[in-house]
mmCIF file of C-alpha atoms in Angstrom:
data_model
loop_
_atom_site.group_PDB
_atom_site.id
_atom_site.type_symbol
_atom_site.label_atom_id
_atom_site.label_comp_id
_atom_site.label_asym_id
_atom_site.label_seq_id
_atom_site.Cartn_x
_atom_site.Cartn_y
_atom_site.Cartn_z
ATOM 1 C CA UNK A 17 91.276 44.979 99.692
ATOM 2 C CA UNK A 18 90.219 48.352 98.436
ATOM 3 C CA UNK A 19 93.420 50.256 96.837
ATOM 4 C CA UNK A 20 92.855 53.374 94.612
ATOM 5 C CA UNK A 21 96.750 54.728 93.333
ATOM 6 C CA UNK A 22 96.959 57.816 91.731
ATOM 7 C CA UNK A 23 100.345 58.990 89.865
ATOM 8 C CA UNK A 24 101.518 61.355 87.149
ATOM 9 C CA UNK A 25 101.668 64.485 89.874
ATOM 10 C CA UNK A 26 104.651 66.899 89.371
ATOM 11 C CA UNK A 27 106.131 70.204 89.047
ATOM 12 C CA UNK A 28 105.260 72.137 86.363
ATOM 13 C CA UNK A 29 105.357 75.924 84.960
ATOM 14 C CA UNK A 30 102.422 78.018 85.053
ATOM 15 C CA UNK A 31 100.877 77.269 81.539
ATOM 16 C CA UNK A 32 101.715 73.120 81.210
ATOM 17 C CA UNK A 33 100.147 70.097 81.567
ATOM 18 C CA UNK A 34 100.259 67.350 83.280
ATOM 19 C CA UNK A 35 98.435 63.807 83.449
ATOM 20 C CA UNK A 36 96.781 62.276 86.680
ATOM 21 C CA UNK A 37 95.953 58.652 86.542
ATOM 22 C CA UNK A 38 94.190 56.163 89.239
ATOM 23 C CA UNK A 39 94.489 52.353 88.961
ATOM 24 C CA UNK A 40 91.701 50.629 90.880
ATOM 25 C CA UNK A 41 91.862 47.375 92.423
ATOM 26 C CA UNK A 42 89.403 45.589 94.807
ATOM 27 C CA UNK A 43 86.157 47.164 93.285
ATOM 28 C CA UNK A 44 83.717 46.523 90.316
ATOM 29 C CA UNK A 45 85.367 49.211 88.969
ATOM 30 C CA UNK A 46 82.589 49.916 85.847
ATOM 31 C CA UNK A 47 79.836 50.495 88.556
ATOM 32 C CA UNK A 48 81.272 53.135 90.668
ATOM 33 C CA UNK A 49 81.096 56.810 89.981
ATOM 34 C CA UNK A 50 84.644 58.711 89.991
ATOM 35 C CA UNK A 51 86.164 61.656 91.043
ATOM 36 C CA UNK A 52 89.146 63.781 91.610
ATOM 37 C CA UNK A 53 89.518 66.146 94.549
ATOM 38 C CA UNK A 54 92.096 68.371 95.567
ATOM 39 C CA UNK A 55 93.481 70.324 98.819
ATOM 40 C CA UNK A 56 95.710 72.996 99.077
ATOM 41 C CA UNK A 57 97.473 73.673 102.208
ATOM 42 C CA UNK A 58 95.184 75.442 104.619
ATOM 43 C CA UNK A 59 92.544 74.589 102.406
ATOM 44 C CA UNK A 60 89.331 71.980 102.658
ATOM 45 C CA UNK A 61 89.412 69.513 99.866
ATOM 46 C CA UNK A 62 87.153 70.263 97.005
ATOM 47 C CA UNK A 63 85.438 68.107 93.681
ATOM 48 C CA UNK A 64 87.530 69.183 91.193
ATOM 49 C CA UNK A 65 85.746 66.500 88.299
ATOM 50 C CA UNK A 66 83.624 63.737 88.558
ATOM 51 C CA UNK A 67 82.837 60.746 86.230
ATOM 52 C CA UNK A 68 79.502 58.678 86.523
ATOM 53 C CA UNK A 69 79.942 54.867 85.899
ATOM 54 C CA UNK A 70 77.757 55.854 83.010
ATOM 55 C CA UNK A 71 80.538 58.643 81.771
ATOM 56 C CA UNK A 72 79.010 61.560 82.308
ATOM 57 C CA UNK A 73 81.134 64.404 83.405
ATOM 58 C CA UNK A 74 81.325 67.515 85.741
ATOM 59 C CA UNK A 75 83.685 69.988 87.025
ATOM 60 C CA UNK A 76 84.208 72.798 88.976
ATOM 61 C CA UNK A 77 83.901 76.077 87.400
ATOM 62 C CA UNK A 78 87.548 77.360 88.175
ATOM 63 C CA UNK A 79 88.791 73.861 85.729
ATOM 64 C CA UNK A 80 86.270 73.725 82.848
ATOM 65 C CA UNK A 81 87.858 74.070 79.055
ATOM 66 C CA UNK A 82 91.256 73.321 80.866
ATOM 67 C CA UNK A 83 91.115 69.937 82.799
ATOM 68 C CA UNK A 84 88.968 66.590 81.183
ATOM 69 C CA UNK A 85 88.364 63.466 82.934
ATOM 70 C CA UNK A 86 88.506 60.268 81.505
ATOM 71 C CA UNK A 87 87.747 56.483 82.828
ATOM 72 C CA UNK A 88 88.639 52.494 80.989
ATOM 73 C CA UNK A 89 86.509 50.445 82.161
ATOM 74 C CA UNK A 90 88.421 47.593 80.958
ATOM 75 C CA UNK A 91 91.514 49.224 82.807
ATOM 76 C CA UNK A 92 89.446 49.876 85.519
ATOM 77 C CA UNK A 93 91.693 53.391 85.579
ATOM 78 C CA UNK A 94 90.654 57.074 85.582
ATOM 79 C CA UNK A 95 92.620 60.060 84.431
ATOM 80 C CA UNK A 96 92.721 63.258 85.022
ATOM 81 C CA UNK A 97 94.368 65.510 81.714
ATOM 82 C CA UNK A 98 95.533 68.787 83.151
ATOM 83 C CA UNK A 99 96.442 71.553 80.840
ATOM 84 C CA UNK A 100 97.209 75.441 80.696
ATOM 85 C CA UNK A 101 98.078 75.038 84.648
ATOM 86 C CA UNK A 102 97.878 77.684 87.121
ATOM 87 C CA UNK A 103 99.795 78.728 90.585
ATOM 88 C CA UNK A 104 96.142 78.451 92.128
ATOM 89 C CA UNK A 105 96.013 74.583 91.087
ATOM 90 C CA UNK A 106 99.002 73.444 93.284
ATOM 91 C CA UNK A 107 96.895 71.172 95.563
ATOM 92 C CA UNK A 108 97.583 67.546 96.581
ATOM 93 C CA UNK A 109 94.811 65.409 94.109
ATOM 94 C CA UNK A 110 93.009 62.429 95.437
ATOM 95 C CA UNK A 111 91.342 59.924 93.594
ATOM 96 C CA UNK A 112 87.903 59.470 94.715
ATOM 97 C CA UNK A 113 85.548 55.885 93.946
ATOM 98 C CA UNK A 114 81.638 55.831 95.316
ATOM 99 C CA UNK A 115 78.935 54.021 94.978
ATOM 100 C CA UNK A 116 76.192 54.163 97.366
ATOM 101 C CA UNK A 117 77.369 53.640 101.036
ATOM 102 C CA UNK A 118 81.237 52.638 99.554
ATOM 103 C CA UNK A 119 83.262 55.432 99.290
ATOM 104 C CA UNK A 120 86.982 54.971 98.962
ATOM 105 C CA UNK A 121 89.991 57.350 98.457
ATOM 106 C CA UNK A 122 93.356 57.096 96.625
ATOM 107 C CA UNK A 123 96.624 58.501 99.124
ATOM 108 C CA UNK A 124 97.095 61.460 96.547
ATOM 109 C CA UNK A 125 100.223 62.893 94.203
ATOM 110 C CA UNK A 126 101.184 66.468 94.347
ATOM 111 C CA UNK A 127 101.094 68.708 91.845
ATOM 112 C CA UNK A 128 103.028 71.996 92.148
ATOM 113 C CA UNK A 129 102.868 75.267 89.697
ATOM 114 C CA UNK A 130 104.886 77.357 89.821
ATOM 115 C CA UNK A 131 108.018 78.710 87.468
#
């Protein structure tokens, strides 16, 4: 059985940081590519970083020089380091795991910014 579990989600003032994390369990965890996604209410989810199983790394514009993604392998966990938050990145963030055909999803942690 398949079980991504993120944590670390919070409230937090505009300007802070906080730390996502996913444990994996069930997959080859070193071969799949991961990701973090987010959805804010009345909003369609959206890639906010990604992770190849190789470790290479991409986000969307509205993160870059603020959030960083990070994987163990030998954890077989992913984080997600959030800093200098904004209102605009309240969301609920899911932990995403693909890999071909197999695509598998976390049941998200909130994060809330807001002072």
């Amino acid at each position: 059985q398949v079980q991504l579990v993120e944590s670390g989600g919070g409230l937090v003032q505009p300007g802070g940081s906080l730390r996502l994390s996913c444990a994996a369990s069930g997959i080859t965890f070193s071969m799949y590519d991961m990701s973090w996604y987010r959805q804010a209410p009345g909003k369609q989810r959206e890639l906010v970083a990604a992770i190849t199983s190789r470790g290479s790394t991409n986000y969307v514009d509205s993160v870059k020089g603020r959030f960083t993604i990070s994987r163990n392998n030998s954890k077989n966990t992913m984080a997600l380091q959030m800093n200098s938050l904004k209102p605009e990145d309240t969301a609920v963030y899911f932990c995403n795991a693909d890999r071909r055909s197999q695509r598998y999803w976390g049941q998200g942690t909130q994060v809330t910014v807001s002072s």
